[in-house]
Amino acid sequence: MNARIARIQTKLAALPVSEKAVLGPRLTEARLSVFEDSHGVRLPVEFRQFLTRIGHGGYGPTYGLLPMEQWVSRQTGMGRPAEPFPVIPDRDIPQGPADQGEFAGSFPGTIAVVYRGCSDFTLLVVTGPGRGRLVEVNGEGFFAPRFHTDSDFLSWYERWLDFVLTGHRDLTRFADQMSGNETQLVATLLDDELPTRRQAAACTFITHPDPSTDLPGALLQAFSTETHPAVREAILRALAAQGEHGRDLLATALTDSVPGIRFLAVILMTTRAPEGRRLPAQRREVLSRHLANETDDSVRDSIERALDLT
């Protein structure tokens, strides 16, 4: 634990001044005990270590870490931290909106650590099977709760610092990504048994800095063996993020068994230019050939719209 705290402190000190990386003062054990006693919970040890040895509130993802006064609020649905949060982490990739009756505006067993805007929050599970993990929720049930891959609060916060320091191209996808260098992420994408982790690895490549020239080929290999449609979708987005060569490889997905994946591939094969979206000649030829064999109306429509581009 001491080594992890020291690493985080070193990385905080290494941030550029432009980050305005200011944390509030550390909390005392006595003050934390008052909070715990009043809510009938014991905070995860990694979170306690952060609060007592690094800081409280301030610099962090999106709008920053929330102060203690905002951890629990019936207005945001985090009002019963002693009752278990029922969702089991990593069981499968959540699809579609949450069950309105179960999750809309009600997230027992959690405290809010980040407000992400509108009705989106990052919560820390303090009671239940996901204790210690971070989870993304929407207060109106627009999407089902989804867990971050990080094992605990310190890992989550250190990953945020790593993403900033290494220059990820976009930090808005942080909640759906994971830690690791290119070699580690490719290994996760190819070999990990959990689709949630494979999806996170693919999403990380959408913004990962300095990808190697071998990465598009590795992503294509992963796509060819991936069984979960949501992971295949993430791989397609990662391929498109690798530039024109990566977009050329998207043609492989036109034979996918899932129409939604073929539809996404067509959309991603177009390229954004200052004058609008365009379709390069090579991909135009590929889509023209495929149109004759496409059986899904929505995919056919997307191809026809793409072919209308200059």
PDB file of C-alpha atoms in Angstrom:
ATOM      1  CA  MET A   1       0.000   0.000   0.000  1.00  0.00           C
ATOM      2  CA  ASN A   2       2.820   2.420   0.852  1.00  0.00           C
ATOM      3  CA  ALA A   3       4.380   1.956  -2.600  1.00  0.00           C
ATOM      4  CA  ARG A   4       1.050   2.682  -4.313  1.00  0.00           C
ATOM      5  CA  ILE A   5       0.537   5.842  -2.271  1.00  0.00           C
ATOM      6  CA  ALA A   6       4.077   6.986  -3.079  1.00  0.00           C
ATOM      7  CA  ARG A   7       3.557   6.367  -6.825  1.00  0.00           C
ATOM      8  CA  ILE A   8       0.356   8.412  -6.852  1.00  0.00           C
ATOM      9  CA  GLN A   9       2.011  11.266  -4.978  1.00  0.00           C
ATOM     10  CA  THR A  10       4.920  11.242  -7.441  1.00  0.00           C
ATOM     11  CA  LYS A  11       2.594  11.252 -10.451  1.00  0.00           C
ATOM     12  CA  LEU A  12       0.501  14.070  -9.013  1.00  0.00           C
ATOM     13  CA  ALA A  13       3.654  16.133  -8.614  1.00  0.00           C
ATOM     14  CA  ALA A  14       4.654  15.380 -12.226  1.00  0.00           C
ATOM     15  CA  LEU A  15       1.445  16.762 -13.752  1.00  0.00           C
ATOM     16  CA  PRO A  16       1.789  19.979 -15.767  1.00  0.00           C
ATOM     17  CA  VAL A  17       0.615  23.195 -14.143  1.00  0.00           C
ATOM     18  CA  SER A  18      -2.138  23.423 -16.757  1.00  0.00           C
ATOM     19  CA  GLU A  19      -3.884  20.447 -15.131  1.00  0.00           C
ATOM     20  CA  LYS A  20      -4.549  22.484 -11.979  1.00  0.00           C
ATOM     21  CA  ALA A  21      -4.142  19.280  -9.992  1.00  0.00           C
ATOM     22  CA  VAL A  22      -5.265  20.474  -6.586  1.00  0.00           C
ATOM     23  CA  LEU A  23      -6.759  18.172  -3.977  1.00  0.00           C
ATOM     24  CA  GLY A  24      -8.484  19.212  -0.796  1.00  0.00           C
ATOM     25  CA  PRO A  25      -6.861  18.580   2.597  1.00  0.00           C
ATOM     26  CA  ARG A  26      -6.532  15.053   3.917  1.00  0.00           C
ATOM     27  CA  LEU A  27      -9.224  13.760   6.237  1.00  0.00           C
ATOM     28  CA  THR A  28      -8.603  12.481   9.737  1.00  0.00           C
ATOM     29  CA  GLU A  29      -9.520   8.994  10.874  1.00  0.00           C
ATOM     30  CA  ALA A  30     -11.850  10.580  13.400  1.00  0.00           C
ATOM     31  CA  ARG A  31     -13.810  12.439  10.743  1.00  0.00           C
ATOM     32  CA  LEU A  32     -14.083   9.314   8.585  1.00  0.00           C
ATOM     33  CA  SER A  33     -15.300   7.334  11.572  1.00  0.00           C
ATOM     34  CA  VAL A  34     -18.079   9.859  12.164  1.00  0.00           C
ATOM     35  CA  PHE A  35     -19.206   9.443   8.539  1.00  0.00           C
ATOM     36  CA  GLU A  36     -19.043   5.647   8.743  1.00  0.00           C
ATOM     37  CA  ASP A  37     -20.914   5.460  12.024  1.00  0.00           C
ATOM     38  CA  SER A  38     -23.658   7.772  10.820  1.00  0.00           C
ATOM     39  CA  HIS A  39     -24.254   5.689   7.670  1.00  0.00           C
ATOM     40  CA  GLY A  40     -23.562   2.220   9.050  1.00  0.00           C
ATOM     41  CA  VAL A  41     -20.699   1.408   6.678  1.00  0.00           C
ATOM     42  CA  ARG A  42     -16.958   0.899   6.651  1.00  0.00           C
ATOM     43  CA  LEU A  43     -15.251   2.543   3.674  1.00  0.00           C
ATOM     44  CA  PRO A  44     -12.984   0.354   1.492  1.00  0.00           C
ATOM     45  CA  VAL A  45      -9.420   0.480   2.777  1.00  0.00           C
ATOM     46  CA  GLU A  46      -7.934   1.826  -0.474  1.00  0.00           C
ATOM     47  CA  PHE A  47     -10.343   4.760  -0.451  1.00  0.00           C
ATOM     48  CA  ARG A  48      -9.569   5.449   3.219  1.00  0.00           C
ATOM     49  CA  GLN A  49      -5.851   5.453   2.442  1.00  0.00           C
ATOM     50  CA  PHE A  50      -6.371   7.968  -0.350  1.00  0.00           C
ATOM     51  CA  LEU A  51      -8.412  10.264   1.883  1.00  0.00           C
ATOM     52  CA  THR A  52      -6.085  10.140   4.875  1.00  0.00           C
ATOM     53  CA  ARG A  53      -2.746  10.160   3.074  1.00  0.00           C
ATOM     54  CA  ILE A  54      -3.252  11.960  -0.253  1.00  0.00           C
ATOM     55  CA  GLY A  55      -6.271  14.257  -0.213  1.00  0.00           C
ATOM     56  CA  HIS A  56     -10.014  14.715  -0.209  1.00  0.00           C
ATOM     57  CA  GLY A  57     -12.028  15.998  -3.148  1.00  0.00           C
ATOM     58  CA  GLY A  58     -10.635  17.987  -6.056  1.00  0.00           C
ATOM     59  CA  TYR A  59      -8.545  16.873  -9.013  1.00  0.00           C
ATOM     60  CA  GLY A  60      -9.831  13.810 -10.854  1.00  0.00           C
ATOM     61  CA  PRO A  61     -11.857  12.637 -13.854  1.00  0.00           C
ATOM     62  CA  THR A  62     -14.497  14.885 -15.466  1.00  0.00           C
ATOM     63  CA  TYR A  63     -15.402  17.554 -12.897  1.00  0.00           C
ATOM     64  CA  GLY A  64     -13.142  16.132 -10.205  1.00  0.00           C
ATOM     65  CA  LEU A  65     -13.600  14.199  -6.973  1.00  0.00           C
ATOM     66  CA  LEU A  66     -16.597  15.096  -4.859  1.00  0.00           C
ATOM     67  CA  PRO A  67     -16.151  16.221  -1.236  1.00  0.00           C
ATOM     68  CA  MET A  68     -17.569  14.202   1.636  1.00  0.00           C
ATOM     69  CA  GLU A  69     -20.679  16.391   1.896  1.00  0.00           C
ATOM     70  CA  GLN A  70     -21.762  15.164  -1.548  1.00  0.00           C
ATOM     71  CA  TRP A  71     -21.004  11.452  -1.208  1.00  0.00           C
ATOM     72  CA  VAL A  72     -24.494  10.636   0.010  1.00  0.00           C
ATOM     73  CA  SER A  73     -27.596  12.376  -1.298  1.00  0.00           C
ATOM     74  CA  ARG A  74     -31.136  11.130  -1.647  1.00  0.00           C
ATOM     75  CA  GLN A  75     -31.553  13.549  -4.556  1.00  0.00           C
ATOM     76  CA  THR A  76     -28.918  11.622  -6.550  1.00  0.00           C
ATOM     77  CA  GLY A  77     -30.020   8.162  -5.363  1.00  0.00           C
ATOM     78  CA  MET A  78     -27.005   7.515  -3.120  1.00  0.00           C
ATOM     79  CA  GLY A  79     -28.918   7.624   0.150  1.00  0.00           C
ATOM     80  CA  ARG A  80     -28.665   4.077   1.557  1.00  0.00           C
ATOM     81  CA  PRO A  81     -24.969   3.082   1.571  1.00  0.00           C
ATOM     82  CA  ALA A  82     -25.479   0.338   4.166  1.00  0.00           C
ATOM     83  CA  GLU A  83     -27.829  -1.617   1.876  1.00  0.00           C
ATOM     84  CA  PRO A  84     -26.069  -3.848  -0.692  1.00  0.00           C
ATOM     85  CA  PHE A  85     -25.593  -2.695  -4.259  1.00  0.00           C
ATOM     86  CA  PRO A  86     -26.916  -5.805  -6.040  1.00  0.00           C
ATOM     87  CA  VAL A  87     -25.029  -5.760  -9.343  1.00  0.00           C
ATOM     88  CA  ILE A  88     -22.284  -8.386  -9.663  1.00  0.00           C
ATOM     89  CA  PRO A  89     -19.185  -7.016 -11.436  1.00  0.00           C
ATOM     90  CA  ASP A  90     -17.971  -8.452 -14.742  1.00  0.00           C
ATOM     91  CA  ARG A  91     -20.810 -10.936 -15.199  1.00  0.00           C
ATOM     92  CA  ASP A  92     -21.409  -9.646 -18.735  1.00  0.00           C
ATOM     93  CA  ILE A  93     -21.368  -6.447 -20.736  1.00  0.00           C
ATOM     94  CA  PRO A  94     -24.531  -4.467 -19.879  1.00  0.00           C
ATOM     95  CA  GLN A  95     -26.707  -3.769 -22.892  1.00  0.00           C
ATOM     96  CA  GLY A  96     -29.307  -1.044 -23.351  1.00  0.00           C
ATOM     97  CA  PRO A  97     -31.038   1.017 -20.648  1.00  0.00           C
ATOM     98  CA  ALA A  98     -31.281  -0.041 -17.047  1.00  0.00           C
ATOM     99  CA  ASP A  99     -34.374  -1.650 -15.642  1.00  0.00           C
ATOM    100  CA  GLN A 100     -36.283   1.510 -14.714  1.00  0.00           C
ATOM    101  CA  GLY A 101     -37.870  -0.062 -11.663  1.00  0.00           C
ATOM    102  CA  GLU A 102     -34.574  -1.324 -10.261  1.00  0.00           C
ATOM    103  CA  PHE A 103     -31.973   1.309 -11.040  1.00  0.00           C
ATOM    104  CA  ALA A 104     -33.556   4.595 -12.077  1.00  0.00           C
ATOM    105  CA  GLY A 105     -32.444   7.035  -9.385  1.00  0.00           C
ATOM    106  CA  SER A 106     -31.702   4.384  -6.754  1.00  0.00           C
ATOM    107  CA  PHE A 107     -28.212   3.049  -6.065  1.00  0.00           C
ATOM    108  CA  PRO A 108     -27.982   1.559  -2.573  1.00  0.00           C
ATOM    109  CA  GLY A 109     -24.627   0.434  -1.261  1.00  0.00           C
ATOM    110  CA  THR A 110     -22.715   3.251  -2.953  1.00  0.00           C
ATOM    111  CA  ILE A 111     -21.339   6.725  -2.476  1.00  0.00           C
ATOM    112  CA  ALA A 112     -20.859   9.264  -5.270  1.00  0.00           C
ATOM    113  CA  VAL A 113     -17.199  10.092  -5.969  1.00  0.00           C
ATOM    114  CA  VAL A 114     -17.516  11.912  -9.334  1.00  0.00           C
ATOM    115  CA  TYR A 115     -20.338  13.888 -10.935  1.00  0.00           C
ATOM    116  CA  ARG A 116     -20.012  13.514 -14.705  1.00  0.00           C
ATOM    117  CA  GLY A 117     -22.731  15.911 -15.822  1.00  0.00           C
ATOM    118  CA  CYS A 118     -26.483  15.640 -16.444  1.00  0.00           C
ATOM    119  CA  SER A 119     -27.553  12.573 -14.429  1.00  0.00           C
ATOM    120  CA  ASP A 120     -24.306  10.588 -14.810  1.00  0.00           C
ATOM    121  CA  PHE A 121     -22.190   9.643 -11.792  1.00  0.00           C
ATOM    122  CA  THR A 122     -19.177   7.521 -10.929  1.00  0.00           C
ATOM    123  CA  LEU A 123     -19.953   5.654  -7.715  1.00  0.00           C
ATOM    124  CA  LEU A 124     -17.809   3.707  -5.281  1.00  0.00           C
ATOM    125  CA  VAL A 125     -19.465   0.511  -4.064  1.00  0.00           C
ATOM    126  CA  VAL A 126     -19.184   0.295  -0.283  1.00  0.00           C
ATOM    127  CA  THR A 127     -21.654  -2.557   0.363  1.00  0.00           C
ATOM    128  CA  GLY A 128     -22.401  -5.537  -1.867  1.00  0.00           C
ATOM    129  CA  PRO A 129     -20.580  -7.939  -4.206  1.00  0.00           C
ATOM    130  CA  GLY A 130     -18.755  -5.115  -5.987  1.00  0.00           C
ATOM    131  CA  ARG A 131     -17.393  -3.533  -2.795  1.00  0.00           C
ATOM    132  CA  GLY A 132     -14.360  -1.362  -3.515  1.00  0.00           C
ATOM    133  CA  ARG A 133     -15.042  -1.112  -7.260  1.00  0.00           C
ATOM    134  CA  LEU A 134     -16.076   1.969  -9.243  1.00  0.00           C
ATOM    135  CA  VAL A 135     -19.283   1.855 -11.273  1.00  0.00           C
ATOM    136  CA  GLU A 136     -20.856   4.186 -13.837  1.00  0.00           C
ATOM    137  CA  VAL A 137     -24.556   4.927 -13.447  1.00  0.00           C
ATOM    138  CA  ASN A 138     -27.237   7.192 -14.866  1.00  0.00           C
ATOM    139  CA  GLY A 139     -29.784   8.550 -12.422  1.00  0.00           C
ATOM    140  CA  GLU A 140     -32.594   8.278 -14.961  1.00  0.00           C
ATOM    141  CA  GLY A 141     -31.809   4.720 -16.012  1.00  0.00           C
ATOM    142  CA  PHE A 142     -30.689   5.606 -19.552  1.00  0.00           C
ATOM    143  CA  PHE A 143     -28.017   2.910 -19.320  1.00  0.00           C
ATOM    144  CA  ALA A 144     -27.412  -0.064 -17.050  1.00  0.00           C
ATOM    145  CA  PRO A 145     -24.699   0.258 -14.367  1.00  0.00           C
ATOM    146  CA  ARG A 146     -21.291  -0.725 -15.706  1.00  0.00           C
ATOM    147  CA  PHE A 147     -18.182  -1.343 -13.632  1.00  0.00           C
ATOM    148  CA  HIS A 148     -14.745   0.080 -14.284  1.00  0.00           C
ATOM    149  CA  THR A 149     -12.103  -2.617 -14.734  1.00  0.00           C
ATOM    150  CA  ASP A 150      -9.920  -1.224 -11.924  1.00  0.00           C
ATOM    151  CA  SER A 151      -9.771  -3.399  -8.805  1.00  0.00           C
ATOM    152  CA  ASP A 152     -10.053  -0.533  -6.302  1.00  0.00           C
ATOM    153  CA  PHE A 153     -10.013   3.233  -5.858  1.00  0.00           C
ATOM    154  CA  LEU A 154      -6.224   3.613  -5.829  1.00  0.00           C
ATOM    155  CA  SER A 155      -5.862   1.649  -9.085  1.00  0.00           C
ATOM    156  CA  TRP A 156      -8.623   3.726 -10.655  1.00  0.00           C
ATOM    157  CA  TYR A 157      -7.088   7.043  -9.619  1.00  0.00           C
ATOM    158  CA  GLU A 158      -3.568   6.023 -10.653  1.00  0.00           C
ATOM    159  CA  ARG A 159      -4.893   5.000 -14.066  1.00  0.00           C
ATOM    160  CA  TRP A 160      -6.381   8.471 -14.447  1.00  0.00           C
ATOM    161  CA  LEU A 161      -2.988  10.024 -13.700  1.00  0.00           C
ATOM    162  CA  ASP A 162      -1.286   7.649 -16.157  1.00  0.00           C
ATOM    163  CA  PHE A 163      -3.744   8.563 -18.912  1.00  0.00           C
ATOM    164  CA  VAL A 164      -3.081  12.268 -18.387  1.00  0.00           C
ATOM    165  CA  LEU A 165       0.689  11.875 -18.150  1.00  0.00           C
ATOM    166  CA  THR A 166       1.034   9.606 -21.189  1.00  0.00           C
ATOM    167  CA  GLY A 167      -1.131  11.841 -23.372  1.00  0.00           C
ATOM    168  CA  HIS A 168      -4.209   9.816 -24.236  1.00  0.00           C
ATOM    169  CA  ARG A 169      -5.811  11.563 -27.193  1.00  0.00           C
ATOM    170  CA  ASP A 170      -9.194  11.901 -25.494  1.00  0.00           C
ATOM    171  CA  LEU A 171     -10.108  11.397 -21.844  1.00  0.00           C
ATOM    172  CA  THR A 172     -13.889  11.298 -22.273  1.00  0.00           C
ATOM    173  CA  ARG A 173     -13.781   7.487 -22.695  1.00  0.00           C
ATOM    174  CA  PHE A 174     -11.865   6.928 -19.451  1.00  0.00           C
ATOM    175  CA  ALA A 175     -14.754   5.107 -17.747  1.00  0.00           C
ATOM    176  CA  ASP A 176     -14.824   2.415 -20.446  1.00  0.00           C
ATOM    177  CA  GLN A 177     -11.067   1.835 -20.684  1.00  0.00           C
ATOM    178  CA  MET A 178      -8.351   0.102 -18.673  1.00  0.00           C
ATOM    179  CA  SER A 179      -4.684   0.316 -17.727  1.00  0.00           C
ATOM    180  CA  GLY A 180      -1.845  -1.304 -19.641  1.00  0.00           C
ATOM    181  CA  ASN A 181       0.681  -0.782 -22.408  1.00  0.00           C
ATOM    182  CA  GLU A 182       0.043  -1.961 -25.963  1.00  0.00           C
ATOM    183  CA  THR A 183       1.444  -5.460 -25.387  1.00  0.00           C
ATOM    184  CA  GLN A 184      -0.616  -5.971 -22.240  1.00  0.00           C
ATOM    185  CA  LEU A 185      -3.793  -4.671 -23.840  1.00  0.00           C
ATOM    186  CA  VAL A 186      -3.424  -6.870 -26.919  1.00  0.00           C
ATOM    187  CA  ALA A 187      -2.909  -9.893 -24.659  1.00  0.00           C
ATOM    188  CA  THR A 188      -6.082  -8.996 -22.757  1.00  0.00           C
ATOM    189  CA  LEU A 189      -8.011  -8.554 -25.978  1.00  0.00           C
ATOM    190  CA  LEU A 190      -6.901 -11.919 -27.330  1.00  0.00           C
ATOM    191  CA  ASP A 191      -6.855 -14.085 -24.214  1.00  0.00           C
ATOM    192  CA  ASP A 192      -8.899 -12.704 -21.305  1.00  0.00           C
ATOM    193  CA  GLU A 193     -11.943 -14.818 -20.465  1.00  0.00           C
ATOM    194  CA  LEU A 194     -14.063 -11.813 -19.395  1.00  0.00           C
ATOM    195  CA  PRO A 195     -15.798  -9.927 -22.245  1.00  0.00           C
ATOM    196  CA  THR A 196     -15.948  -6.818 -20.036  1.00  0.00           C
ATOM    197  CA  ARG A 197     -12.152  -6.718 -19.930  1.00  0.00           C
ATOM    198  CA  ARG A 198     -11.748  -7.508 -23.621  1.00  0.00           C
ATOM    199  CA  GLN A 199     -14.124  -4.663 -24.440  1.00  0.00           C
ATOM    200  CA  ALA A 200     -12.213  -2.287 -22.156  1.00  0.00           C
ATOM    201  CA  ALA A 201      -8.924  -3.224 -23.823  1.00  0.00           C
ATOM    202  CA  ALA A 202     -10.383  -2.491 -27.257  1.00  0.00           C
ATOM    203  CA  CYS A 203     -11.830   0.817 -26.094  1.00  0.00           C
ATOM    204  CA  THR A 204      -8.452   1.840 -24.691  1.00  0.00           C
ATOM    205  CA  PHE A 205      -6.930   1.576 -28.174  1.00  0.00           C
ATOM    206  CA  ILE A 206      -9.351   4.252 -29.403  1.00  0.00           C
ATOM    207  CA  THR A 207      -7.289   6.889 -27.583  1.00  0.00           C
ATOM    208  CA  HIS A 208      -4.021   5.087 -26.748  1.00  0.00           C
ATOM    209  CA  PRO A 209      -0.985   7.288 -27.512  1.00  0.00           C
ATOM    210  CA  ASP A 210       1.718   6.252 -29.994  1.00  0.00           C
ATOM    211  CA  PRO A 211       0.276   2.966 -31.299  1.00  0.00           C
ATOM    212  CA  SER A 212       2.704   0.729 -33.151  1.00  0.00           C
ATOM    213  CA  THR A 213       2.408  -0.088 -36.851  1.00  0.00           C
ATOM    214  CA  ASP A 214       1.548  -3.652 -35.829  1.00  0.00           C
ATOM    215  CA  LEU A 215      -1.542  -2.661 -33.885  1.00  0.00           C
ATOM    216  CA  PRO A 216      -4.093  -2.665 -36.759  1.00  0.00           C
ATOM    217  CA  GLY A 217      -3.113  -6.231 -37.624  1.00  0.00           C
ATOM    218  CA  ALA A 218      -3.450  -7.317 -33.996  1.00  0.00           C
ATOM    219  CA  LEU A 219      -6.890  -5.706 -33.787  1.00  0.00           C
ATOM    220  CA  LEU A 220      -7.959  -7.472 -36.973  1.00  0.00           C
ATOM    221  CA  GLN A 221      -6.785 -10.803 -35.535  1.00  0.00           C
ATOM    222  CA  ALA A 222      -8.766 -10.145 -32.358  1.00  0.00           C
ATOM    223  CA  PHE A 223     -11.870  -9.280 -34.379  1.00  0.00           C
ATOM    224  CA  SER A 224     -11.652 -12.527 -36.327  1.00  0.00           C
ATOM    225  CA  THR A 225     -11.751 -14.654 -33.163  1.00  0.00           C
ATOM    226  CA  GLU A 226     -14.020 -12.547 -30.938  1.00  0.00           C
ATOM    227  CA  THR A 227     -17.357 -14.129 -30.025  1.00  0.00           C
ATOM    228  CA  HIS A 228     -19.073 -11.248 -28.205  1.00  0.00           C
ATOM    229  CA  PRO A 229     -20.770  -8.692 -30.500  1.00  0.00           C
ATOM    230  CA  ALA A 230     -20.186  -5.759 -28.117  1.00  0.00           C
ATOM    231  CA  VAL A 231     -16.456  -6.490 -28.068  1.00  0.00           C
ATOM    232  CA  ARG A 232     -16.384  -6.724 -31.865  1.00  0.00           C
ATOM    233  CA  GLU A 233     -18.022  -3.304 -32.035  1.00  0.00           C
ATOM    234  CA  ALA A 234     -15.334  -1.869 -29.754  1.00  0.00           C
ATOM    235  CA  ILE A 235     -12.611  -3.422 -31.906  1.00  0.00           C
ATOM    236  CA  LEU A 236     -14.097  -1.771 -35.007  1.00  0.00           C
ATOM    237  CA  ARG A 237     -13.991   1.621 -33.285  1.00  0.00           C
ATOM    238  CA  ALA A 238     -10.394   0.974 -32.278  1.00  0.00           C
ATOM    239  CA  LEU A 239      -9.493   0.075 -35.871  1.00  0.00           C
ATOM    240  CA  ALA A 240     -11.110   3.263 -37.161  1.00  0.00           C
ATOM    241  CA  ALA A 241      -9.051   5.256 -34.645  1.00  0.00           C
ATOM    242  CA  GLN A 242      -5.819   3.974 -36.231  1.00  0.00           C
ATOM    243  CA  GLY A 243      -6.217   6.147 -39.326  1.00  0.00           C
ATOM    244  CA  GLU A 244      -6.767   5.283 -42.958  1.00  0.00           C
ATOM    245  CA  HIS A 245      -5.050   1.902 -42.813  1.00  0.00           C
ATOM    246  CA  GLY A 246      -7.256   0.877 -39.920  1.00  0.00           C
ATOM    247  CA  ARG A 247     -10.383   2.044 -41.769  1.00  0.00           C
ATOM    248  CA  ASP A 248      -9.373   0.017 -44.807  1.00  0.00           C
ATOM    249  CA  LEU A 249      -9.383  -3.121 -42.630  1.00  0.00           C
ATOM    250  CA  LEU A 250     -12.990  -2.507 -41.584  1.00  0.00           C
ATOM    251  CA  ALA A 251     -14.142  -4.225 -44.780  1.00  0.00           C
ATOM    252  CA  THR A 252     -13.605  -7.539 -42.956  1.00  0.00           C
ATOM    253  CA  ALA A 253     -16.652  -6.750 -40.798  1.00  0.00           C
ATOM    254  CA  LEU A 254     -18.984  -6.578 -43.806  1.00  0.00           C
ATOM    255  CA  THR A 255     -19.398 -10.354 -43.566  1.00  0.00           C
ATOM    256  CA  ASP A 256     -20.211 -10.322 -39.843  1.00  0.00           C
ATOM    257  CA  SER A 257     -23.347 -12.228 -38.868  1.00  0.00           C
ATOM    258  CA  VAL A 258     -24.744  -9.291 -36.842  1.00  0.00           C
ATOM    259  CA  PRO A 259     -26.357  -6.545 -38.985  1.00  0.00           C
ATOM    260  CA  GLY A 260     -25.564  -3.875 -36.399  1.00  0.00           C
ATOM    261  CA  ILE A 261     -21.855  -4.609 -36.703  1.00  0.00           C
ATOM    262  CA  ARG A 262     -21.998  -4.442 -40.503  1.00  0.00           C
ATOM    263  CA  PHE A 263     -23.892  -1.150 -40.178  1.00  0.00           C
ATOM    264  CA  LEU A 264     -21.213   0.264 -37.844  1.00  0.00           C
ATOM    265  CA  ALA A 265     -18.427  -0.859 -40.187  1.00  0.00           C
ATOM    266  CA  VAL A 266     -20.011   1.061 -43.068  1.00  0.00           C
ATOM    267  CA  ILE A 267     -20.317   4.228 -40.991  1.00  0.00           C
ATOM    268  CA  LEU A 268     -16.715   3.979 -39.797  1.00  0.00           C
ATOM    269  CA  MET A 269     -15.384   3.397 -43.311  1.00  0.00           C
ATOM    270  CA  THR A 270     -16.206   6.999 -44.176  1.00  0.00           C
ATOM    271  CA  THR A 271     -13.645   9.663 -43.301  1.00  0.00           C
ATOM    272  CA  ARG A 272     -14.243  13.073 -41.763  1.00  0.00           C
ATOM    273  CA  ALA A 273     -12.747  15.919 -43.805  1.00  0.00           C
ATOM    274  CA  PRO A 274     -12.953  19.746 -43.481  1.00  0.00           C
ATOM    275  CA  GLU A 275     -15.603  19.826 -46.187  1.00  0.00           C
ATOM    276  CA  GLY A 276     -17.622  16.991 -44.605  1.00  0.00           C
ATOM    277  CA  ARG A 277     -17.544  13.204 -44.659  1.00  0.00           C
ATOM    278  CA  ARG A 278     -16.062  11.449 -47.669  1.00  0.00           C
ATOM    279  CA  LEU A 279     -15.561   7.895 -48.917  1.00  0.00           C
ATOM    280  CA  PRO A 280     -12.155   7.073 -50.449  1.00  0.00           C
ATOM    281  CA  ALA A 281     -12.162   5.284 -53.787  1.00  0.00           C
ATOM    282  CA  GLN A 282     -10.859   1.951 -52.465  1.00  0.00           C
ATOM    283  CA  ARG A 283     -13.596   1.687 -49.835  1.00  0.00           C
ATOM    284  CA  ARG A 284     -16.191   2.914 -52.311  1.00  0.00           C
ATOM    285  CA  GLU A 285     -15.372  -0.038 -54.544  1.00  0.00           C
ATOM    286  CA  VAL A 286     -15.594  -2.471 -51.624  1.00  0.00           C
ATOM    287  CA  LEU A 287     -18.997  -1.157 -50.550  1.00  0.00           C
ATOM    288  CA  SER A 288     -20.315  -1.131 -54.101  1.00  0.00           C
ATOM    289  CA  ARG A 289     -19.475  -4.815 -54.458  1.00  0.00           C
ATOM    290  CA  HIS A 290     -20.947  -5.686 -51.093  1.00  0.00           C
ATOM    291  CA  LEU A 291     -24.220  -3.852 -51.726  1.00  0.00           C
ATOM    292  CA  ALA A 292     -25.393  -6.534 -54.139  1.00  0.00           C
ATOM    293  CA  ASN A 293     -25.085  -9.214 -51.453  1.00  0.00           C
ATOM    294  CA  GLU A 294     -26.334  -7.303 -48.416  1.00  0.00           C
ATOM    295  CA  THR A 295     -29.670  -8.610 -47.121  1.00  0.00           C
ATOM    296  CA  ASP A 296     -30.392  -6.218 -44.246  1.00  0.00           C
ATOM    297  CA  ASP A 297     -32.306  -3.068 -45.234  1.00  0.00           C
ATOM    298  CA  SER A 298     -30.681  -0.803 -42.653  1.00  0.00           C
ATOM    299  CA  VAL A 299     -27.201  -1.853 -43.755  1.00  0.00           C
ATOM    300  CA  ARG A 300     -28.150  -1.411 -47.420  1.00  0.00           C
ATOM    301  CA  ASP A 301     -29.415   2.100 -46.639  1.00  0.00           C
ATOM    302  CA  SER A 302     -26.187   2.994 -44.844  1.00  0.00           C
ATOM    303  CA  ILE A 303     -24.125   1.748 -47.804  1.00  0.00           C
ATOM    304  CA  GLU A 304     -26.201   3.757 -50.249  1.00  0.00           C
ATOM    305  CA  ARG A 305     -25.770   6.896 -48.156  1.00  0.00           C
ATOM    306  CA  ALA A 306     -22.036   6.287 -47.986  1.00  0.00           C
ATOM    307  CA  LEU A 307     -21.840   5.845 -51.758  1.00  0.00           C
ATOM    308  CA  ASP A 308     -23.604   9.192 -52.194  1.00  0.00           C
ATOM    309  CA  LEU A 309     -20.670  10.934 -50.486  1.00  0.00           C
ATOM    310  CA  THR A 310     -18.062  12.562 -52.679  1.00  0.00           C
TER     311      THR A 310
END
